[in-house]
C-alpha positions as protocol buffer text, in pm:
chain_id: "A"
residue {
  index: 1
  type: UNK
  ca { x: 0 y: 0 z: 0 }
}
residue {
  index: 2
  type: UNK
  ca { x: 322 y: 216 z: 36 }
}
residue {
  index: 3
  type: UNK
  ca { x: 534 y: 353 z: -254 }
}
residue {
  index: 4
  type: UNK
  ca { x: 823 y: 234 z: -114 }
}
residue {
  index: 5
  type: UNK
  ca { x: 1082 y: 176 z: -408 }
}
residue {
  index: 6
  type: UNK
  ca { x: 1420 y: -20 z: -362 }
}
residue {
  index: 7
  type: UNK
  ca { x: 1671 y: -18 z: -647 }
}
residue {
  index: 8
  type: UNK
  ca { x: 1875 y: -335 z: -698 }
}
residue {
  index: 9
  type: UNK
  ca { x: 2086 y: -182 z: -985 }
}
residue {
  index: 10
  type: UNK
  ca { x: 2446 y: -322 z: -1164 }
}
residue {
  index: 11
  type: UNK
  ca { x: 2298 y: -675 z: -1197 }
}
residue {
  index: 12
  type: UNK
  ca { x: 2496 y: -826 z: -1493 }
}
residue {
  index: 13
  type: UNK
  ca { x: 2273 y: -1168 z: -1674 }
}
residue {
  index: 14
  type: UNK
  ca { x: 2433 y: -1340 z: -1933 }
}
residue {
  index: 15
  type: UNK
  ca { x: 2252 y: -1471 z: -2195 }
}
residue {
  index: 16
  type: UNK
  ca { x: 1981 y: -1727 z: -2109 }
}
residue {
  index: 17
  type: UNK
  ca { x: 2108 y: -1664 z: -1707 }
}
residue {
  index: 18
  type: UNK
  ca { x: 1801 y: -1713 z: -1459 }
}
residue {
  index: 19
  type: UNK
  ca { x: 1755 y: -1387 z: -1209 }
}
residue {
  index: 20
  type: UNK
  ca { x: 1605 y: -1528 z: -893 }
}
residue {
  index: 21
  type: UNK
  ca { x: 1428 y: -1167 z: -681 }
}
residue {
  index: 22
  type: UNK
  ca { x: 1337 y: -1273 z: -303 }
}
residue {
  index: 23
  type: UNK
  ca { x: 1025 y: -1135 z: -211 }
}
residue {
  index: 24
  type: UNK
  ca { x: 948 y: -1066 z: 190 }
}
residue {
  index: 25
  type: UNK
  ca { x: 621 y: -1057 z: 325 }
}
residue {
  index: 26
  type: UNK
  ca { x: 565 y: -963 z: 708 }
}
residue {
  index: 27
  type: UNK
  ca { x: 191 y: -884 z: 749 }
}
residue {
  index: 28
  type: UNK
  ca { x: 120 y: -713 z: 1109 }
}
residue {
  index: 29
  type: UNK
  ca { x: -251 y: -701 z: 1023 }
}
residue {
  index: 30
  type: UNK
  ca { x: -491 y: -904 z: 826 }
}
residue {
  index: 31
  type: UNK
  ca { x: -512 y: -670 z: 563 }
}
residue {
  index: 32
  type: UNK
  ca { x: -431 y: -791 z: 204 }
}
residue {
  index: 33
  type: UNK
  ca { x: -104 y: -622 z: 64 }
}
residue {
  index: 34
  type: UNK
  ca { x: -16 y: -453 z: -297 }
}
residue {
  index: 35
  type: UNK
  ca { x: 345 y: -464 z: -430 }
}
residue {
  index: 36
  type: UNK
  ca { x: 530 y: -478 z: -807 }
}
residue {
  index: 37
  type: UNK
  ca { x: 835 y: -630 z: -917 }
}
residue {
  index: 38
  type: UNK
  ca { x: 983 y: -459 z: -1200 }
}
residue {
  index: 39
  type: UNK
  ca { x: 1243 y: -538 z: -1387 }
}
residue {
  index: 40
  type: UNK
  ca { x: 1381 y: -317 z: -1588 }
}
residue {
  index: 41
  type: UNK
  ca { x: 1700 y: -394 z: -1833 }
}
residue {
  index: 42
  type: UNK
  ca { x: 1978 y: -222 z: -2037 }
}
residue {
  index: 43
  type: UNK
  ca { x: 2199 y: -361 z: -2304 }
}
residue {
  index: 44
  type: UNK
  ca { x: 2579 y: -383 z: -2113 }
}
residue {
  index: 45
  type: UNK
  ca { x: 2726 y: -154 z: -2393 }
}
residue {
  index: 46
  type: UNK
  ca { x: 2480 y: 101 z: -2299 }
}
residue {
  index: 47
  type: UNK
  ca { x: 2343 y: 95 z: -2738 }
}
residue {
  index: 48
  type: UNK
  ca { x: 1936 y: 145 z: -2780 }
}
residue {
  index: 49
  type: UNK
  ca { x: 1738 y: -53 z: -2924 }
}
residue {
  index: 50
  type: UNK
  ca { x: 1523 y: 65 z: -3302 }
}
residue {
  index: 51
  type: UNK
  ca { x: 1194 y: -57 z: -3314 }
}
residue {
  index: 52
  type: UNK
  ca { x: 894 y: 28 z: -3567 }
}
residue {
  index: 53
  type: UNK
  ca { x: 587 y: 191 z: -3367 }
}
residue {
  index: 54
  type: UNK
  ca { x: 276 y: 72 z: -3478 }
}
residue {
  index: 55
  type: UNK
  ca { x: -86 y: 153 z: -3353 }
}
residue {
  index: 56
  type: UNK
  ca { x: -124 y: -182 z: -3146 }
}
residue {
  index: 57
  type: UNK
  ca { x: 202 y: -127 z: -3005 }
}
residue {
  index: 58
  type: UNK
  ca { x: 198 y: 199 z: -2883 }
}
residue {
  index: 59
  type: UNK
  ca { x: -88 y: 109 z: -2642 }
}
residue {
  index: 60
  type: UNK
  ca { x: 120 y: 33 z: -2331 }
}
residue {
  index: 61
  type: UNK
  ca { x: 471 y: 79 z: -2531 }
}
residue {
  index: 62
  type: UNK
  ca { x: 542 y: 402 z: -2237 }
}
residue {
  index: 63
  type: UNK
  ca { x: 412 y: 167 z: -1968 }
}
residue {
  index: 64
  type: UNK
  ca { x: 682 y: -158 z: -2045 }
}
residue {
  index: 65
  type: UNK
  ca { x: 976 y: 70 z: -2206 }
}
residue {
  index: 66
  type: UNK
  ca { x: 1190 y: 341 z: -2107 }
}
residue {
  index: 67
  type: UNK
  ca { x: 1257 y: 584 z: -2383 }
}
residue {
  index: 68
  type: UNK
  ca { x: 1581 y: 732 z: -2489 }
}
residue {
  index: 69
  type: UNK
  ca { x: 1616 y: 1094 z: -2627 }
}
residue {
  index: 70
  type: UNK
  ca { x: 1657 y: 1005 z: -2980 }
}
residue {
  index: 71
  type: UNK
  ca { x: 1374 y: 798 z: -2940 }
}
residue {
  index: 72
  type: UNK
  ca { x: 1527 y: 408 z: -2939 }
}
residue {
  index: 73
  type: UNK
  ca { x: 1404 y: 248 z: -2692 }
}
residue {
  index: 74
  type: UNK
  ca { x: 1678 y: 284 z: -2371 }
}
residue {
  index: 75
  type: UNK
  ca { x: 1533 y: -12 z: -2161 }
}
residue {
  index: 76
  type: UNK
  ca { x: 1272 y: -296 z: -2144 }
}
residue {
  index: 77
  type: UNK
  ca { x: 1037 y: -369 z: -1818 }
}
residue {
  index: 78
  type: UNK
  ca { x: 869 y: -620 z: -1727 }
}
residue {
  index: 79
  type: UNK
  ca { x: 621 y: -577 z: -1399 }
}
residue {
  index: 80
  type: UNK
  ca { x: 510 y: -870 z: -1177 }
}
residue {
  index: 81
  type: UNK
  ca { x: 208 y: -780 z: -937 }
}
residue {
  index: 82
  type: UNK
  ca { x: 245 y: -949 z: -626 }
}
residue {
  index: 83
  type: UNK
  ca { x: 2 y: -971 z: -375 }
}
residue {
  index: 84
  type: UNK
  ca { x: 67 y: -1056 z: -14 }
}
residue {
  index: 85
  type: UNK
  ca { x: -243 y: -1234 z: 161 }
}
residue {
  index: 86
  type: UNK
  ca { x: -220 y: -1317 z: 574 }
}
residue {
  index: 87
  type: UNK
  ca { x: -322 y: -1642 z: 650 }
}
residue {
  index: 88
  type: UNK
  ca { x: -386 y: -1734 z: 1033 }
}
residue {
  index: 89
  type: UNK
  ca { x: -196 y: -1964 z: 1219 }
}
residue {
  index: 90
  type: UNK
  ca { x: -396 y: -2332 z: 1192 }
}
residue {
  index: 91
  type: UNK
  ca { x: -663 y: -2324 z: 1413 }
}
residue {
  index: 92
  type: UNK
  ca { x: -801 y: -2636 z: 1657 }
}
residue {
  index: 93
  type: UNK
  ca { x: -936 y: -2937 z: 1482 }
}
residue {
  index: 94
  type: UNK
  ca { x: -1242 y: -2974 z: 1555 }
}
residue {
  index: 95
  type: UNK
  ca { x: -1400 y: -3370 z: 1564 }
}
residue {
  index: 96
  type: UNK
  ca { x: -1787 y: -3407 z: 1452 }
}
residue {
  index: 97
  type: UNK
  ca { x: -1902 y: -3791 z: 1556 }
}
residue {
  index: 98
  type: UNK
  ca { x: -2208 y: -3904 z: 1451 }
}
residue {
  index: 99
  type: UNK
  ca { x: -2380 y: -4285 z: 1431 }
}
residue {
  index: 100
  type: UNK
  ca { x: -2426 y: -4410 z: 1075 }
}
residue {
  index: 101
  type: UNK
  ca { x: -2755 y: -4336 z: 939 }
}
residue {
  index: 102
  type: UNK
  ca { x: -2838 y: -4123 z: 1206 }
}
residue {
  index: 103
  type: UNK
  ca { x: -2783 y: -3728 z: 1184 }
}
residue {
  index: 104
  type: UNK
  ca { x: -2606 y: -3484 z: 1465 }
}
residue {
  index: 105
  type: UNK
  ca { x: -2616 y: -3107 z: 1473 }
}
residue {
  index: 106
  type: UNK
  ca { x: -2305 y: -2929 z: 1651 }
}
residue {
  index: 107
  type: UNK
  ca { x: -2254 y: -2594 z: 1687 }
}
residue {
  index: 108
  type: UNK
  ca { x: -1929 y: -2477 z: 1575 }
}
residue {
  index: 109
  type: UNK
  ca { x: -1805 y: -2114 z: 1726 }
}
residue {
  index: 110
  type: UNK
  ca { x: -1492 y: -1935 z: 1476 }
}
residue {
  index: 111
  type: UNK
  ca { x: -1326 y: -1635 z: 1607 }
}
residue {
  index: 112
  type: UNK
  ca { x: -1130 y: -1428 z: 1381 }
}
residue {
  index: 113
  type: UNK
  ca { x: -861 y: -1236 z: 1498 }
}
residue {
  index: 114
  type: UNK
  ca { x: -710 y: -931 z: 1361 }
}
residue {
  index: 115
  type: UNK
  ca { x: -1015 y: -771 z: 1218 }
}
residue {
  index: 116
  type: UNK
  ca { x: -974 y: -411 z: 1249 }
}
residue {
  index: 117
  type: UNK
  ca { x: -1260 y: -166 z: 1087 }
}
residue {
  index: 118
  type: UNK
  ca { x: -994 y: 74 z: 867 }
}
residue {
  index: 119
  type: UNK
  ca { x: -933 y: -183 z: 633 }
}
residue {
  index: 120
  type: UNK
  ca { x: -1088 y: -156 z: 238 }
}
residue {
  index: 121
  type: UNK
  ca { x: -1230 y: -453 z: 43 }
}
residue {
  index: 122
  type: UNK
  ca { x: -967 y: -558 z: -233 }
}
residue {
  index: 123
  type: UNK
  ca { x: -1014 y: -870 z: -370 }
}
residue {
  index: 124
  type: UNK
  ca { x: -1320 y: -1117 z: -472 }
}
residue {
  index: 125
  type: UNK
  ca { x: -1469 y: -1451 z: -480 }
}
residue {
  index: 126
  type: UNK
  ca { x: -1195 y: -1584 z: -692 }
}
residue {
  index: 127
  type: UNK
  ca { x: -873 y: -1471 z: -470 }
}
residue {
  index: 128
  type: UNK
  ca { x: -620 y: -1754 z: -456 }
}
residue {
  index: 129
  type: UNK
  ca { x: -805 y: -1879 z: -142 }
}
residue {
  index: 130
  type: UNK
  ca { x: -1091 y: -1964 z: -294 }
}
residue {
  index: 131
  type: UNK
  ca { x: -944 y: -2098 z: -599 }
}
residue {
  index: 132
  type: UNK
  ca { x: -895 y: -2405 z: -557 }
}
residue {
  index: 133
  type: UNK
  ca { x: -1205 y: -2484 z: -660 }
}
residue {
  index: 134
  type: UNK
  ca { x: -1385 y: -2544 z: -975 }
}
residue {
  index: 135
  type: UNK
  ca { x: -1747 y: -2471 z: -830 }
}
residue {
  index: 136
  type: UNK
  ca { x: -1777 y: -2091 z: -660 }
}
residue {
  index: 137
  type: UNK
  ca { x: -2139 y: -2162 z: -648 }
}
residue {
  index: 138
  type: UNK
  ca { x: -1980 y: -2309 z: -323 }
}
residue {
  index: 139
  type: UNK
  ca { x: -1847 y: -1938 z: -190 }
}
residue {
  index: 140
  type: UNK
  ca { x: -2170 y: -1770 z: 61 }
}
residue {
  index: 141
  type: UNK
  ca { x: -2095 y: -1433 z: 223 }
}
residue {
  index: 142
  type: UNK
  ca { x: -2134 y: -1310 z: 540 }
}
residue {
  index: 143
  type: UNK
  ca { x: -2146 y: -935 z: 620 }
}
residue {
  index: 144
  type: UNK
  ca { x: -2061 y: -812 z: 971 }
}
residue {
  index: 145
  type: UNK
  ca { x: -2176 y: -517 z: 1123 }
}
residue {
  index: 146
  type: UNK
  ca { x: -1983 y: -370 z: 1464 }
}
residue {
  index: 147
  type: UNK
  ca { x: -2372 y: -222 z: 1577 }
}
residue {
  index: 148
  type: UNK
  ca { x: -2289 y: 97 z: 1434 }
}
residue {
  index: 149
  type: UNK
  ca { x: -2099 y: 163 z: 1077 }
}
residue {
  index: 150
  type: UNK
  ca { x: -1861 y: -39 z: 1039 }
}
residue {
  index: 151
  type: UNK
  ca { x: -1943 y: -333 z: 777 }
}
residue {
  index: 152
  type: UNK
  ca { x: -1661 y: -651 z: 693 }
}
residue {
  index: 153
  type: UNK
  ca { x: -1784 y: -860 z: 427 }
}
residue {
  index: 154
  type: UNK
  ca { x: -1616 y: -1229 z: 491 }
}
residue {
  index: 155
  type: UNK
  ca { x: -1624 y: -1534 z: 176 }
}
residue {
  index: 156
  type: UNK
  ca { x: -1656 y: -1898 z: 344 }
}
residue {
  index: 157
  type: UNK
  ca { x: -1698 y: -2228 z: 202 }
}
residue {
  index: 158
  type: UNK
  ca { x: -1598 y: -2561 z: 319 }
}
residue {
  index: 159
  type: UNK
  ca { x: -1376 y: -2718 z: 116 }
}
residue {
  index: 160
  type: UNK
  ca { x: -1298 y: -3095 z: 82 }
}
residue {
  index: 161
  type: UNK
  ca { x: -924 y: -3283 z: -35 }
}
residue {
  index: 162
  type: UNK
  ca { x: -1050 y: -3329 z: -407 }
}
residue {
  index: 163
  type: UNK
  ca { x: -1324 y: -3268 z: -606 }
}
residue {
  index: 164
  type: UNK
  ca { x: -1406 y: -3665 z: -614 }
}
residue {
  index: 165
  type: UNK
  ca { x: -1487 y: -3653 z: -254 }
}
residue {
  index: 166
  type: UNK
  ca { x: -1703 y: -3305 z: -253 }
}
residue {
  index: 167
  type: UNK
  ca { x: -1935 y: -3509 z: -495 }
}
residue {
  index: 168
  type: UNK
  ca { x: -1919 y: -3797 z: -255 }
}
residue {
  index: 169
  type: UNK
  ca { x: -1995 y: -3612 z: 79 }
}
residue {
  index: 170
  type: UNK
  ca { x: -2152 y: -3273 z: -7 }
}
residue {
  index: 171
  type: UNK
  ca { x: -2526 y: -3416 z: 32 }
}
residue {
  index: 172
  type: UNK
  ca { x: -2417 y: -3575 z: 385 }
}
residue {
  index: 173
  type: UNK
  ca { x: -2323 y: -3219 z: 561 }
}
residue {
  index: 174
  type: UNK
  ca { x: -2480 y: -2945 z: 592 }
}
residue {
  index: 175
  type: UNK
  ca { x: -2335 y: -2559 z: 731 }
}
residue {
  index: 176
  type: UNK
  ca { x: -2574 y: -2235 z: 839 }
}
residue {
  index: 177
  type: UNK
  ca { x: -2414 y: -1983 z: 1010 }
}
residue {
  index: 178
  type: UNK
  ca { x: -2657 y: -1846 z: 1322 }
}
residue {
  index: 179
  type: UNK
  ca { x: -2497 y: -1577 z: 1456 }
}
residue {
  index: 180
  type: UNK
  ca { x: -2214 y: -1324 z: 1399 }
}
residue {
  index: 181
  type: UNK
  ca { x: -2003 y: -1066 z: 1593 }
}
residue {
  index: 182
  type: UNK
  ca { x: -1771 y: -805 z: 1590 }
}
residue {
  index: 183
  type: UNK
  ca { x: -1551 y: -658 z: 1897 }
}
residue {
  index: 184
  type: UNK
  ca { x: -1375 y: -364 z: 1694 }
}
residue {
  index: 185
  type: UNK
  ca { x: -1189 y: -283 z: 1996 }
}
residue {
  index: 186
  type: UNK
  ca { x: -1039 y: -627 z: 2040 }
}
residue {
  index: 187
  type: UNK
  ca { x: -1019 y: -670 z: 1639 }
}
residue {
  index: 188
  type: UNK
  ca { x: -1225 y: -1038 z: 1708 }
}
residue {
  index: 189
  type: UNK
  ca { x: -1500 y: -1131 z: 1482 }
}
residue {
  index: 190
  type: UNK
  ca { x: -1709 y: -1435 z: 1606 }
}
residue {
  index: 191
  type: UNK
  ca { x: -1919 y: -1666 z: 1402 }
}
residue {
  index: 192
  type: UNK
  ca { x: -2099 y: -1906 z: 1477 }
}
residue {
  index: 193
  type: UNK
  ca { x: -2208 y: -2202 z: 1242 }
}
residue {
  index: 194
  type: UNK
  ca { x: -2441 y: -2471 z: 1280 }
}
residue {
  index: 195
  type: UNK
  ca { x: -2313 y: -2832 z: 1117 }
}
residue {
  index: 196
  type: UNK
  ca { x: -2540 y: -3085 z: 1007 }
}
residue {
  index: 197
  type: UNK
  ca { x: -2420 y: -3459 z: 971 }
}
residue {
  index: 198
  type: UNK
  ca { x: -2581 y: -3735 z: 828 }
}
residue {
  index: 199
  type: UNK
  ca { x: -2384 y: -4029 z: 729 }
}
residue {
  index: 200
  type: UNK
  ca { x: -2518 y: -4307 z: 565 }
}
residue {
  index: 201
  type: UNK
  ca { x: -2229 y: -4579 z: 621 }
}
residue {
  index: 202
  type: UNK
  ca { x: -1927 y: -4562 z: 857 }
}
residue {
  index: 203
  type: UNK
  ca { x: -1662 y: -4355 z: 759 }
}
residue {
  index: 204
  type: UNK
  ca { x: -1427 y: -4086 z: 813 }
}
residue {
  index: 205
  type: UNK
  ca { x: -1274 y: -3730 z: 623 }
}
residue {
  index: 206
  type: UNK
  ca { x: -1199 y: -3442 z: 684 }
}
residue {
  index: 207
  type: UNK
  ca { x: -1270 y: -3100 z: 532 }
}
residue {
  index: 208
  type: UNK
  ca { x: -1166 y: -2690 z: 593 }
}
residue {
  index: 209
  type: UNK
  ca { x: -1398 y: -2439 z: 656 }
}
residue {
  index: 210
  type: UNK
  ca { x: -1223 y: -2119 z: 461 }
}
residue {
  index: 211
  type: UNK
  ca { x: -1310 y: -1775 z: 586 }
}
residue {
  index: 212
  type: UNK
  ca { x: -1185 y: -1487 z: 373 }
}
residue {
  index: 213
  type: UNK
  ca { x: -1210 y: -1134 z: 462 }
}
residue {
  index: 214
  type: UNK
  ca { x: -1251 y: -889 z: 165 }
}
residue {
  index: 215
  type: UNK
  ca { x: -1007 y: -689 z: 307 }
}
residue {
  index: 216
  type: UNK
  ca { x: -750 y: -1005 z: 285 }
}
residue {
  index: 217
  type: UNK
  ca { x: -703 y: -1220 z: 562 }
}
residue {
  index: 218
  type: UNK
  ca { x: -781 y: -1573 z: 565 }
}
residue {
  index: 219
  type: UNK
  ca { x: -861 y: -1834 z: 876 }
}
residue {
  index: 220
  type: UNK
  ca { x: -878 y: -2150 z: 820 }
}
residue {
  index: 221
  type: UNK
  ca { x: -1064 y: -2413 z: 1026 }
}
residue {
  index: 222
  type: UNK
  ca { x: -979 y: -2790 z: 1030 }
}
residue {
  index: 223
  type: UNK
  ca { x: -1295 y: -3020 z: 1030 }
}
residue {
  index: 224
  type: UNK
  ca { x: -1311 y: -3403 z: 1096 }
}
residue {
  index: 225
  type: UNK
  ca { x: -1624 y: -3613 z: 1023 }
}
residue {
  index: 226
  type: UNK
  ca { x: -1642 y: -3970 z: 1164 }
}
residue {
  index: 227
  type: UNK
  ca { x: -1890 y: -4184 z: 1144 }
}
residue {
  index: 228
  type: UNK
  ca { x: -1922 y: -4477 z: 1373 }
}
residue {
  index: 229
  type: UNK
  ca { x: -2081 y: -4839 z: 1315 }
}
residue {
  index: 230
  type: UNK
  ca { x: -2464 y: -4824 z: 1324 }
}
residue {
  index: 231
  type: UNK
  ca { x: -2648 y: -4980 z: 1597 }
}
residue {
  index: 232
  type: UNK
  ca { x: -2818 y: -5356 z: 1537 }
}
residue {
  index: 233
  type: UNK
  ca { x: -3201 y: -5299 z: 1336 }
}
residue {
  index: 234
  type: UNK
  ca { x: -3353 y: -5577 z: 1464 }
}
residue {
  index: 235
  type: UNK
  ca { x: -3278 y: -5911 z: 1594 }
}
residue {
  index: 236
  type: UNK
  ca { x: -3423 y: -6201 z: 1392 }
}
residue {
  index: 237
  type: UNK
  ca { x: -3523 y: -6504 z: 1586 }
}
residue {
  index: 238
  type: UNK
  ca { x: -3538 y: -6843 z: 1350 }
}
residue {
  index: 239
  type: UNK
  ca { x: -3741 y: -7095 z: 1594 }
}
residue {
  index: 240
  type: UNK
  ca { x: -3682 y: -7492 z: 1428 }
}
residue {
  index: 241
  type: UNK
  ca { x: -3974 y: -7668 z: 1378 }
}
residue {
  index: 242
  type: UNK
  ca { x: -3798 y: -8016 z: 1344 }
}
residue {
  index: 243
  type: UNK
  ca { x: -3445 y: -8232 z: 1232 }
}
residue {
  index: 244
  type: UNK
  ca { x: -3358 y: -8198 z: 892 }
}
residue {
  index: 245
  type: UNK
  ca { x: -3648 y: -7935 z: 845 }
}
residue {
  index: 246
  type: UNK
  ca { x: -3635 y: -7600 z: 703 }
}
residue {
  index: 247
  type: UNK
  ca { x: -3755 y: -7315 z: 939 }
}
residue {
  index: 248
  type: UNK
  ca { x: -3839 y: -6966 z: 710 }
}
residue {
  index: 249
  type: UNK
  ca { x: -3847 y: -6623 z: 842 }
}
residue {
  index: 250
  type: UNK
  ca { x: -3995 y: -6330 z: 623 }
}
residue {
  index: 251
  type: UNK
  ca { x: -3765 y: -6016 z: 680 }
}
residue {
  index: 252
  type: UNK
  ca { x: -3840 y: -5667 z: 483 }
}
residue {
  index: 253
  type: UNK
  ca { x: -3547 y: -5444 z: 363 }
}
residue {
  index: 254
  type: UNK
  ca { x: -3532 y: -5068 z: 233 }
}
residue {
  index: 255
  type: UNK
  ca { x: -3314 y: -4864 z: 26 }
}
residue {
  index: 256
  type: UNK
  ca { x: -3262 y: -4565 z: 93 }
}
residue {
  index: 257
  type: UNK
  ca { x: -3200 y: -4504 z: -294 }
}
residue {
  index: 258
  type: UNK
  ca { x: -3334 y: -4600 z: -592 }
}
């Protein structure tokens, strides 16, 4: 956010030579930073280079060269955006358990740290923490209100290993969030979700509940799901009616599916 500028200059490459440029990023807030790398480079014997101008190129020619006098072009740039997003430190696991084909509701409290109102909204559904999906039907907002102007506007979506296992377990669980918070004087947002569970065989995974704030920051929140052995649905009792005789018992089963 600052125009800061540091000059590495007298960098000789030789041809096809790899420049490596370390890039440090110390967030104190959980604001999203803005930086760009540019590169610019002169020819070693200090000669310009000719070039034809043509409409096309004359676009962003002033933006990506730097001009000499007698109008050759002096130097070349080339501009990398970087953006620098804070990411929380991992938060507690938290374990759902639930009976197979049975369903459990847990309330799930998330505080977010580091929320202070100055900040502006910079970035959008599709930031690099919610890209690693192919679905943002998935992304919900939630907008946060301190009770008097202040507004944060957070993205959240719970996000599974792979894709595969989304379409596996997506119908099983089920996330509302029931109530939110903001303390701007201790810079802690609380929300508070509501996760449904229904498993319909043992088994276990787990999944991340993503919070983004517009502004930048990012929490994430680890999530296991197990589901334990269902309980016996009925015992069937098979009374013999004599040696060497078969005894039948008439038994009814249901899908569940088609």
């Amino acid at each position: 956010h600052h125009n800061n500028l540091f000059l590495l200059t007298g960098i000789h490459l030789a041809p096809k030579e790899k420049l490596n440029i370390p890039v440090l990023f110390m967030p104190d807030t959980m604001k999203m930073c803005k930086a760009e790398v540019v590169v610019h480079v002169m020819r070693e014997n200090a000669e310009n280079w000719s070039y034809q101008l043509s409409a096309e190129s004359n676009k962003d020619l002033s933006r990506n060269v730097s001009l000499a006098e007698d109008g050759g072009i002096q130097g070349i740039l080339w501009r990398y955006p970087v953006h620098g997003i804070p990411e929380a430190p991992q938060q507690k696991l938290v374990v759902i358990r639930c009976v197979a084909r049975q369903s459990v509701e847990q309330r799930v409290e998330m505080l977010l740290v580091g929320v202070v109102p100055d900040a502006t909204a910079a970035t959008d559904a599709r930031n690099p923490a919610m890209a690693n999906t192919d679905n943002s039907a998935n992304i919900q907002k939630a907008q946060v209100t301190d009770g008097f102007s202040a507004t944060a506007e957070f993205l959240y979506e719970l996000q599974y290993p792979s894709n595969e296992i989304r379409s596996q377990l997506e119908s099983l669980v089920g996330m509302d969030l029931v109530q939110k918070e903001w303390d701007i004087e201790s810079g802690i947002v609380t929300l508070v979700f509501n996760v449904m569970f229904a498993p319909n065989k043992p088994m276990r995974f787990k999944a991340t509940l993503v919070i983004q704030w517009t502004a930048g920051g990012v929490w994430k929140f680890p999530l296991l799901f197990i589901a334990t052995e269902p309980g016996v649905d009925a015992v069937i009792d098979i009374e013999a009616v004599g040696l060497n005789k078969e005894s039948v018992v008439e038994f009814t089963l249901t899908s569940q599916t088609r």
